[in-house]
Amino acid sequence: MEFLAPWLWARYRAHYAGLLIFQLLFWPVFVIGIGMIAWAIALHRTFTELIYVGGTFILVTEIGGAISLLLSTREARLMLNRWGRGDQTDPRRTRAALNRLDRIPLIWGLAGGLPMLAVAPLLGNQIGLTWPVNLAMALSAAALVIGSGILGSVIAEAALWPVQTELDVVLREDTLREPRRAVAGRLLTIILLASIMGCWVVALVVSYARTDAQQYVLAPLIALPFAIGTAIVLAPFGVGPVMRPIRDLREGTERVALGILDRRVPVTSDDEFGQLARSFNRMQAGLLERERLQSAFGAYVDPMLAQRLLERGSELFEGEEVEASVVFIDVVGFTAFSQSSTAAETVARLNELFGIAVPILRGHGGHANKFLGDGMLAVFGVPEVHDDHADRAVAAATEIQDAVHARFGDDLAVGIGIASGPVIAGTVGGGGKLEFTLVGDTVNVAARIEELTRLTGDPILLADSTAKALTAPAHLEDRGERELRGRAGGVVLHALTQW
């Protein structure tokens, strides 16, 4: 049924309700037929009597069952055929109607089985059976029909699986609620049905065998094949509805492991597996939302800072004083460019520049701390600690100058100022707005040094503190001591002339 139901639904979806009714009417013929064969062997009845009694049983059962099915499934058949023809205007009503079908087979079993209590004794009298045998036959026949109705409820659920899958895609109902049916109850129904039918056959054979020898011969010869055959026939219907959602969940976890978070696990039942599938979909939706937030977060926060935040948690929000190298980058003559360009052109040019600089900074272990108009403040040594922060800062500055010249030529130039020393790094802010920032004289010195690149004509200027912190040789030229705007005392500067 696991493979047959999707094929039938794809091929006959416009008339699927008719196929569902047909399979519900078919299984009693199968079950009663096997039961009557066992009855005929156990009571040593003729083939003519087998056909007469079995045919009457099937005729009465099918008439009673068909009437009850047609009356009780009217709405479900209507909604199912509408859905199959492409009318998806009322998916909730369709699902509600299909969910009520789980009670229909039991009603059908009662409608077809209870008449057996009256029909069986009449037939027994006509073929010369005693009243105890007639009573046993009546009870057994009724039990067979009611049992086939219970079996039909399990088969109906398996047959409706492809329909429920389509409904779940439309409804996407993941709200947790108590299951209407229990998996344990379904499995116990199948097991009990098979056991009762097997025990009934054994009881018939043993009770009405002619001799003691026949009891030991006929019982295993008839009961064992019957029990094995019943198990083979019923097992797929008990195991299939259980294994299918398990496989769906397993495939879902494999997709999540691969990072595929936009494919739902179908919710095709209203039992514990349906509840589990809803929980899985809610979890997957949460992961997808988290990934989207993380992607958005990564666009506004440096990935290095985000990683450190995950690793260190609240420690990163506490201020700390560290040795670091601060790099300040600013566009030369950008005011004139912005006055002669549109707003879109100005923003596009800045984004293009920062799109070059940020990856280079990150590649050398630096952190782009903030963008200040046409300038940018970066730091090496925090939040990721590097003993060679000065060397990294100089290497990044030279690579940025080369990349900017290669991309823009003489149309755009940047000045870069570098200073090394103690900085206070931490998260400041309030009112729900926080920012990881740098505070200290080293930051101010780097910004002021960058301003002096216009006066000296050097693309990269270093504070004396940075020159002394370098561990690798560099081509530096002394630019003397300069006074910095807004700061008491001069700073010795060095120009990086060759790289």
Coordinates of C-alpha atoms in Angstrom, one line a residue:
M1 CA 0.0 0.0 0.0
E2 CA 2.9 2.3 0.6
F3 CA 3.8 2.3 -3.1
L4 CA 0.4 1.5 -4.5
A5 CA -1.5 4.4 -2.8
P6 CA 0.7 7.2 -4.3
W7 CA 0.4 5.5 -7.8
L8 CA -3.4 5.2 -7.6
W9 CA -3.7 8.7 -6.3
A10 CA -1.6 10.1 -9.1
R11 CA -3.5 8.1 -11.8
Y12 CA -7.1 8.2 -10.5
R13 CA -7.2 11.2 -8.2
A14 CA -10.4 12.5 -9.6
H15 CA -12.2 9.3 -8.7
Y16 CA -10.2 8.2 -5.7
A17 CA -13.2 8.1 -3.3
G18 CA -14.6 5.3 -5.4
L19 CA -11.3 3.3 -5.1
L20 CA -11.4 3.9 -1.3
I21 CA -14.9 2.5 -1.0
F22 CA -13.9 -0.5 -3.2
Q23 CA -11.0 -1.5 -1.0
L24 CA -13.1 -1.2 2.1
L25 CA -15.7 -3.6 0.5
F26 CA -13.0 -5.9 -0.8
W27 CA -11.3 -6.9 2.5
P28 CA -14.4 -8.5 4.0
V29 CA -14.6 -10.8 1.0
F30 CA -10.9 -11.8 1.6
V31 CA -11.3 -12.3 5.4
I32 CA -14.6 -14.1 5.2
G33 CA -13.4 -16.3 2.4
I34 CA -10.4 -17.5 4.4
G35 CA -12.6 -17.9 7.5
M36 CA -15.1 -20.0 5.6
I37 CA -12.4 -22.3 4.1
A38 CA -11.2 -22.9 7.7
W39 CA -14.8 -23.5 8.8
A40 CA -15.4 -26.0 6.0
I41 CA -12.3 -28.0 6.7
A42 CA -12.9 -28.1 10.4
L43 CA -16.5 -29.2 10.1
H44 CA -15.9 -31.5 7.1
R45 CA -18.4 -29.7 5.0
T46 CA -18.8 -30.1 1.3
F47 CA -17.7 -27.6 -1.4
T48 CA -21.4 -26.8 -2.2
E49 CA -22.1 -26.0 1.4
L50 CA -19.0 -23.8 1.5
I51 CA -20.1 -21.8 -1.5
Y52 CA -23.7 -21.6 -0.2
V53 CA -22.8 -20.4 3.3
G54 CA -19.8 -18.3 2.4
G55 CA -21.6 -16.6 -0.5
T56 CA -24.6 -15.8 1.7
F57 CA -22.3 -14.3 4.4
I58 CA -20.5 -12.2 1.8
L59 CA -23.7 -11.0 0.2
V60 CA -25.3 -9.9 3.5
T61 CA -22.1 -8.3 4.6
E62 CA -21.5 -6.4 1.4
I63 CA -25.1 -5.1 1.2
G64 CA -25.1 -3.9 4.8
G65 CA -21.6 -2.5 4.6
A66 CA -22.2 -0.8 1.2
I67 CA -25.3 1.0 2.6
S68 CA -23.5 2.2 5.7
L69 CA -20.5 3.3 3.7
L70 CA -22.5 5.3 1.2
L71 CA -24.5 7.0 3.9
S72 CA -21.6 7.8 6.3
T73 CA -18.9 8.8 3.7
R74 CA -21.0 11.2 1.6
E75 CA -19.2 14.4 2.7
A76 CA -15.7 12.7 2.7
R77 CA -16.3 11.3 -0.8
L78 CA -17.4 14.7 -2.1
M79 CA -14.5 16.6 -0.6
L80 CA -12.0 14.0 -1.7
N81 CA -13.1 14.0 -5.3
R82 CA -13.2 17.8 -5.3
W83 CA -9.6 17.9 -4.1
G84 CA -8.6 15.3 -6.6
R85 CA -10.0 17.4 -9.4
G86 CA -8.0 20.4 -8.3
D87 CA -10.6 22.3 -6.2
Q88 CA -8.4 23.3 -3.2
T89 CA -10.6 26.1 -1.9
D90 CA -11.4 24.4 1.4
P91 CA -8.5 22.3 2.6
R92 CA -9.5 22.5 6.3
R93 CA -12.9 21.0 5.6
T94 CA -11.4 18.4 3.4
R95 CA -8.9 17.3 6.1
A96 CA -11.6 17.3 8.8
A97 CA -13.8 15.1 6.6
L98 CA -11.0 12.7 5.9
N99 CA -10.0 12.5 9.5
R100 CA -13.6 11.3 10.3
L101 CA -13.1 8.3 8.0
D102 CA -11.2 6.5 10.8
R103 CA -14.6 5.7 12.5
I104 CA -16.4 4.7 9.3
P105 CA -14.9 1.2 8.9
L106 CA -16.0 0.2 12.4
I107 CA -19.5 1.5 11.7
W108 CA -19.4 -0.6 8.5
G109 CA -18.2 -3.6 10.4
L110 CA -21.1 -3.4 12.8
A111 CA -23.6 -2.8 10.0
G112 CA -22.3 -5.9 8.1
G113 CA -21.4 -8.1 11.1
L114 CA -24.4 -7.8 13.4
P115 CA -26.8 -9.3 10.8
M116 CA -24.6 -12.4 11.0
L117 CA -26.0 -13.2 14.4
A118 CA -29.3 -13.9 12.8
V119 CA -28.2 -15.2 9.4
A120 CA -25.7 -17.7 10.5
P121 CA -28.1 -19.9 12.7
L122 CA -30.6 -20.0 9.8
L123 CA -28.0 -21.2 7.4
G124 CA -26.7 -23.7 9.9
N125 CA -30.2 -25.2 10.4
Q126 CA -30.5 -25.6 6.6
I127 CA -27.3 -27.7 6.3
G128 CA -28.0 -29.7 9.5
L129 CA -25.7 -28.2 12.1
T130 CA -26.5 -28.5 15.8
W131 CA -27.4 -25.3 17.8
P132 CA -24.0 -25.1 19.6
V133 CA -22.3 -25.1 16.2
N134 CA -24.8 -22.6 14.9
L135 CA -24.1 -20.3 17.9
A136 CA -20.4 -20.6 17.4
M137 CA -20.7 -19.9 13.7
A138 CA -22.8 -16.8 14.3
L139 CA -20.4 -15.3 16.8
S140 CA -17.4 -16.2 14.6
A141 CA -19.0 -14.7 11.5
A142 CA -19.9 -11.5 13.2
A143 CA -16.4 -11.3 14.7
L144 CA -14.8 -11.8 11.3
V145 CA -16.8 -9.0 9.7
I146 CA -16.2 -6.6 12.6
G147 CA -12.5 -7.5 12.5
S148 CA -12.3 -6.8 8.8
G149 CA -13.9 -3.4 9.5
I150 CA -11.2 -2.6 12.0
L151 CA -8.6 -3.7 9.5
G152 CA -10.3 -1.4 7.0
S153 CA -9.6 1.6 9.2
V154 CA -5.9 0.9 9.1
I155 CA -5.9 0.3 5.3
A156 CA -8.0 3.5 4.8
E157 CA -5.3 5.6 6.6
A158 CA -2.6 4.1 4.4
A159 CA -4.6 4.7 1.3
L160 CA -5.2 8.4 2.3
W161 CA -1.5 9.1 2.9
P162 CA -0.8 10.9 -0.4
V163 CA -3.9 13.0 0.0
Q164 CA -2.9 14.0 3.6
T165 CA 0.5 14.9 2.3
E166 CA -0.9 17.4 -0.2
L167 CA -3.2 18.8 2.4
D168 CA -0.3 19.3 4.7
V169 CA 1.6 21.3 2.1
V170 CA -1.3 23.7 1.9
L171 CA -2.4 23.9 5.5
R172 CA 1.1 23.8 7.2
E173 CA -0.5 23.1 10.6
D174 CA 2.2 22.7 13.1
T175 CA 0.3 23.7 16.3
L176 CA 0.9 21.0 18.9
R177 CA -2.3 19.2 20.1
E178 CA -3.2 15.9 21.6
P179 CA -3.2 13.1 19.1
R180 CA -6.6 11.7 18.1
R181 CA -5.2 8.2 17.6
A182 CA -2.4 6.3 19.2
V183 CA 0.3 4.4 17.4
A184 CA 0.2 1.7 20.1
G185 CA -3.5 1.3 19.6
R186 CA -3.1 0.8 15.9
L187 CA -0.4 -1.8 16.3
L188 CA -2.3 -3.6 19.1
T189 CA -5.4 -3.7 16.8
I190 CA -3.4 -5.5 14.1
I191 CA -1.8 -7.9 16.5
L192 CA -5.0 -8.7 18.3
L193 CA -6.9 -9.1 15.1
A194 CA -4.4 -11.6 13.8
S195 CA -4.2 -13.4 17.1
I196 CA -8.0 -13.7 17.5
M197 CA -8.5 -14.9 13.9
G198 CA -5.7 -17.5 14.4
C199 CA -7.1 -18.6 17.8
W200 CA -10.5 -18.9 16.2
V201 CA -9.3 -21.2 13.5
V202 CA -7.4 -23.4 15.9
A203 CA -10.4 -23.5 18.2
L204 CA -12.6 -24.7 15.3
V205 CA -10.3 -27.4 14.2
V206 CA -9.6 -28.7 17.7
S207 CA -13.2 -28.5 18.9
Y208 CA -14.8 -30.4 16.0
A209 CA -12.0 -32.8 15.0
R210 CA -13.3 -36.5 14.8
T211 CA -10.5 -38.1 16.8
D212 CA -7.6 -37.2 19.1
A213 CA -5.1 -38.0 16.4
Q214 CA -6.8 -35.5 14.1
Q215 CA -6.6 -32.9 16.8
Y216 CA -2.8 -33.1 16.7
V217 CA -2.6 -33.3 13.0
L218 CA -5.2 -30.9 11.8
A219 CA -4.5 -28.1 14.3
P220 CA -0.9 -27.4 13.2
L221 CA -1.6 -28.1 9.6
I222 CA -4.4 -25.6 9.4
A223 CA -3.6 -23.1 12.2
L224 CA 0.1 -22.5 11.3
P225 CA -0.3 -21.7 7.6
F226 CA -3.3 -19.6 8.5
A227 CA -1.4 -17.7 11.2
I228 CA 1.6 -17.2 8.9
G229 CA -0.6 -16.1 6.0
T230 CA -2.5 -13.7 8.2
A231 CA 0.7 -12.2 9.5
I232 CA 2.1 -11.8 6.0
V233 CA -1.1 -10.1 4.8
L234 CA -1.7 -7.8 7.8
A235 CA 1.9 -6.9 8.7
P236 CA 2.4 -4.3 5.9
F237 CA -0.7 -2.5 7.0
G238 CA 0.5 -2.4 10.6
V239 CA 4.1 -1.6 9.9
G240 CA 3.7 0.6 6.9
P241 CA 1.9 3.5 8.6
V242 CA 4.4 3.4 11.4
M243 CA 7.6 3.1 9.3
R244 CA 6.6 5.8 6.7
P245 CA 6.6 8.8 9.2
I246 CA 9.8 7.4 10.7
R247 CA 11.5 7.4 7.3
D248 CA 10.1 10.9 6.6
L249 CA 11.6 12.1 9.9
R250 CA 14.9 10.4 9.2
E251 CA 15.1 12.0 5.8
G252 CA 14.2 15.3 7.4
T253 CA 17.1 15.1 9.9
E254 CA 19.5 14.2 7.0
R255 CA 18.3 17.4 5.1
V256 CA 18.8 19.5 8.2
A257 CA 22.3 18.1 8.6
L258 CA 23.0 19.2 5.0
G259 CA 21.7 22.7 5.8
I260 CA 18.4 22.2 3.8
L261 CA 15.9 23.9 6.1
D262 CA 13.0 24.8 3.7
R263 CA 11.5 21.3 3.1
R264 CA 8.9 20.3 5.6
V265 CA 8.2 16.8 6.9
P266 CA 4.7 15.9 5.8
V267 CA 2.1 15.6 8.6
T268 CA -0.1 12.8 7.4
S269 CA -1.6 11.4 10.6
D270 CA -3.1 12.7 13.8
D271 CA -1.3 10.4 16.2
E272 CA 2.1 10.6 18.1
F273 CA 3.9 10.6 14.7
G274 CA 1.9 13.5 13.5
Q275 CA 2.7 15.3 16.7
L276 CA 6.3 14.5 16.3
A277 CA 6.3 15.7 12.7
R278 CA 4.7 19.0 13.7
S279 CA 7.3 19.5 16.4
F280 CA 10.1 18.7 13.9
N281 CA 8.6 21.3 11.5
R282 CA 8.4 23.9 14.2
M283 CA 12.1 23.2 15.2
Q284 CA 13.1 23.4 11.5
A285 CA 11.2 26.7 11.1
G286 CA 13.1 28.0 14.1
L287 CA 16.4 27.0 12.7
L288 CA 15.6 28.6 9.4
E289 CA 14.6 31.8 11.1
R290 CA 17.8 31.7 13.2
E291 CA 19.8 31.2 10.0
R292 CA 18.1 34.2 8.4
L293 CA 18.8 36.3 11.4
Q294 CA 22.4 35.1 11.5
S295 CA 22.8 36.0 7.9
A296 CA 21.4 39.4 8.5
F297 CA 23.4 39.8 11.7
G298 CA 26.5 38.9 9.8
A299 CA 25.9 41.7 7.3
Y300 CA 26.0 44.3 10.1
V301 CA 28.4 42.7 12.5
D302 CA 31.9 41.4 11.7
P303 CA 31.9 37.6 11.6
M304 CA 35.0 37.5 13.8
L305 CA 33.1 39.6 16.4
A306 CA 30.1 37.4 16.1
Q307 CA 32.2 34.3 16.6
R308 CA 33.9 35.7 19.7
L309 CA 30.5 36.7 21.0
L310 CA 29.3 33.1 20.7
E311 CA 32.5 31.8 22.3
R312 CA 32.8 34.3 25.2
G313 CA 29.2 35.4 25.7
S314 CA 28.8 38.2 28.2
E315 CA 32.6 38.6 28.7
L316 CA 32.8 40.4 25.4
F317 CA 30.5 43.1 26.8
E318 CA 32.9 43.9 29.5
G319 CA 35.6 46.5 28.8
E320 CA 39.2 45.5 28.6
E321 CA 42.5 47.3 27.9
V322 CA 44.7 45.6 25.3
E323 CA 47.7 46.4 23.1
A324 CA 46.5 46.8 19.5
S325 CA 47.1 48.6 16.3
V326 CA 44.4 51.0 15.0
V327 CA 44.1 51.7 11.3
F328 CA 42.1 54.7 10.0
I329 CA 41.2 54.8 6.3
D330 CA 39.7 57.9 4.6
V331 CA 39.0 58.9 1.0
V332 CA 41.1 61.8 -0.3
G333 CA 39.0 64.6 -1.8
F334 CA 35.7 62.7 -1.3
T335 CA 33.8 65.9 -0.5
A336 CA 34.3 67.2 -4.0
F337 CA 33.3 63.9 -5.5
S338 CA 30.0 63.7 -3.5
Q339 CA 29.1 67.3 -4.4
S340 CA 29.3 66.4 -8.1
S341 CA 27.7 63.0 -7.9
T342 CA 24.2 61.7 -7.1
A343 CA 23.4 60.1 -3.8
A344 CA 23.2 56.7 -5.4
E345 CA 26.6 57.2 -7.1
T346 CA 28.2 58.3 -3.8
V347 CA 26.9 55.3 -1.9
A348 CA 27.8 52.9 -4.7
R349 CA 31.4 54.3 -4.8
L350 CA 31.8 53.9 -1.0
N351 CA 30.4 50.4 -1.0
E352 CA 32.8 49.4 -3.8
L353 CA 35.7 50.8 -1.8
F354 CA 34.7 49.1 1.5
G355 CA 34.0 45.9 -0.5
I356 CA 37.7 45.9 -1.3
A357 CA 39.1 47.0 2.1
V358 CA 37.0 44.8 4.5
P359 CA 38.0 41.4 3.1
I360 CA 41.6 42.5 3.1
L361 CA 41.4 43.5 6.7
R362 CA 39.7 40.3 7.6
G363 CA 42.3 38.3 5.7
H364 CA 45.0 39.7 7.9
G365 CA 43.1 39.1 11.1
G366 CA 41.8 42.6 11.5
H367 CA 38.3 43.8 12.5
A368 CA 36.5 46.5 10.7
N369 CA 35.1 48.3 13.7
K370 CA 32.9 51.0 12.2
F371 CA 32.3 53.1 9.1
L372 CA 32.4 56.8 9.5
G373 CA 31.1 58.5 6.3
D374 CA 33.8 58.0 3.7
G375 CA 36.2 56.7 6.4
M376 CA 36.6 53.4 8.2
L377 CA 38.1 52.5 11.6
A378 CA 39.8 49.1 11.9
V379 CA 41.8 47.4 14.6
F380 CA 44.3 44.5 14.9
G381 CA 44.8 42.7 18.2
V382 CA 41.2 42.8 19.4
P383 CA 38.8 41.0 19.7
E384 CA 41.3 38.4 18.3
V385 CA 44.6 38.7 20.1
H386 CA 47.7 38.9 17.8
D387 CA 51.2 39.6 19.1
D388 CA 52.2 40.8 15.7
H389 CA 49.3 43.2 15.4
A390 CA 51.5 46.0 14.0
D391 CA 52.9 43.9 11.2
R392 CA 49.4 42.7 10.3
A393 CA 48.2 46.3 10.2
V394 CA 51.0 47.5 7.9
A395 CA 50.6 44.5 5.6
A396 CA 46.8 45.1 5.3
A397 CA 47.4 48.8 4.6
T398 CA 49.8 48.2 1.8
E399 CA 47.5 45.6 0.2
I400 CA 44.5 48.0 0.4
Q401 CA 46.5 50.7 -1.3
D402 CA 47.5 48.3 -4.1
A403 CA 43.9 47.1 -4.5
V404 CA 42.4 50.6 -4.6
H405 CA 44.9 51.8 -7.1
A406 CA 44.3 48.7 -9.3
R407 CA 40.6 49.2 -9.2
F408 CA 40.2 53.0 -9.4
G409 CA 43.5 54.2 -10.7
D410 CA 43.8 58.0 -10.3
D411 CA 40.0 58.5 -9.8
L412 CA 40.1 57.6 -6.1
A413 CA 42.8 57.6 -3.5
V414 CA 42.8 56.9 0.2
G415 CA 45.0 57.9 3.1
I416 CA 45.8 55.5 5.9
G417 CA 47.0 56.3 9.4
I418 CA 48.3 53.6 11.8
A419 CA 48.9 53.9 15.5
S420 CA 49.8 51.2 18.1
G421 CA 49.3 51.2 21.8
P422 CA 46.8 50.5 24.6
V423 CA 43.1 50.8 23.6
I424 CA 40.0 50.1 25.7
A425 CA 37.7 47.7 23.8
G426 CA 34.2 46.9 24.9
T427 CA 30.5 47.1 24.2
V428 CA 28.8 50.5 25.0
G429 CA 25.3 51.8 24.4
G430 CA 21.9 51.7 26.0
G431 CA 18.2 51.6 25.3
G432 CA 18.5 48.4 23.4
K433 CA 21.3 49.7 21.1
L434 CA 24.8 48.3 21.7
E435 CA 28.0 48.7 19.8
F436 CA 31.5 47.1 20.1
T437 CA 33.8 50.1 20.1
L438 CA 37.3 51.3 20.8
V439 CA 38.3 54.1 23.1
G440 CA 41.6 55.7 23.9
D441 CA 44.4 57.9 22.8
T442 CA 45.7 55.4 20.2
V443 CA 42.4 55.6 18.3
N444 CA 42.5 59.4 18.3
V445 CA 46.2 59.4 17.1
A446 CA 45.4 57.1 14.2
A447 CA 42.6 59.4 13.0
R448 CA 44.7 62.5 13.3
I449 CA 47.7 60.8 11.5
E450 CA 45.4 60.0 8.6
E451 CA 44.6 63.7 8.2
L452 CA 48.3 64.5 7.9
T453 CA 48.6 62.3 4.8
R454 CA 47.2 65.2 2.8
L455 CA 50.0 67.4 4.1
T456 CA 52.9 65.0 3.6
G457 CA 51.6 63.4 0.4
D458 CA 52.2 59.9 1.8
P459 CA 49.6 57.2 1.3
I460 CA 50.5 55.5 4.6
L461 CA 51.7 57.2 7.8
L462 CA 52.7 55.3 10.9
A463 CA 53.1 56.5 14.4
D464 CA 56.4 56.0 16.1
S465 CA 54.7 53.4 18.4
T466 CA 53.8 51.3 15.4
A467 CA 57.3 51.5 13.8
K468 CA 58.8 50.3 17.1
A469 CA 56.3 47.4 17.4
L470 CA 57.1 46.0 13.9
T471 CA 58.9 42.7 14.0
A472 CA 59.6 42.6 10.3
P473 CA 61.8 45.2 8.4
A474 CA 59.9 47.9 6.5
H475 CA 61.0 50.8 4.3
L476 CA 60.2 53.8 6.5
E477 CA 61.1 57.4 6.1
D478 CA 61.1 59.7 9.1
R479 CA 58.6 62.6 8.8
G480 CA 59.6 64.2 12.1
E481 CA 57.5 65.2 15.1
R482 CA 54.1 66.7 14.3
E483 CA 51.5 68.3 16.4
L484 CA 48.1 66.6 16.2
R485 CA 44.8 68.5 16.2
G486 CA 43.1 68.3 19.6
R487 CA 45.9 66.5 21.3
A488 CA 48.7 67.9 23.6
G489 CA 52.2 66.9 22.6
G490 CA 53.7 65.9 19.3
V491 CA 54.0 62.5 17.7
V492 CA 56.9 61.2 15.6
L493 CA 55.7 60.0 12.2
H494 CA 57.1 57.6 9.7
A495 CA 56.0 57.2 6.1
L496 CA 55.9 53.8 4.4
T497 CA 57.4 54.5 1.0
Q498 CA 58.1 51.1 -0.4
W499 CA 56.4 47.7 -0.1

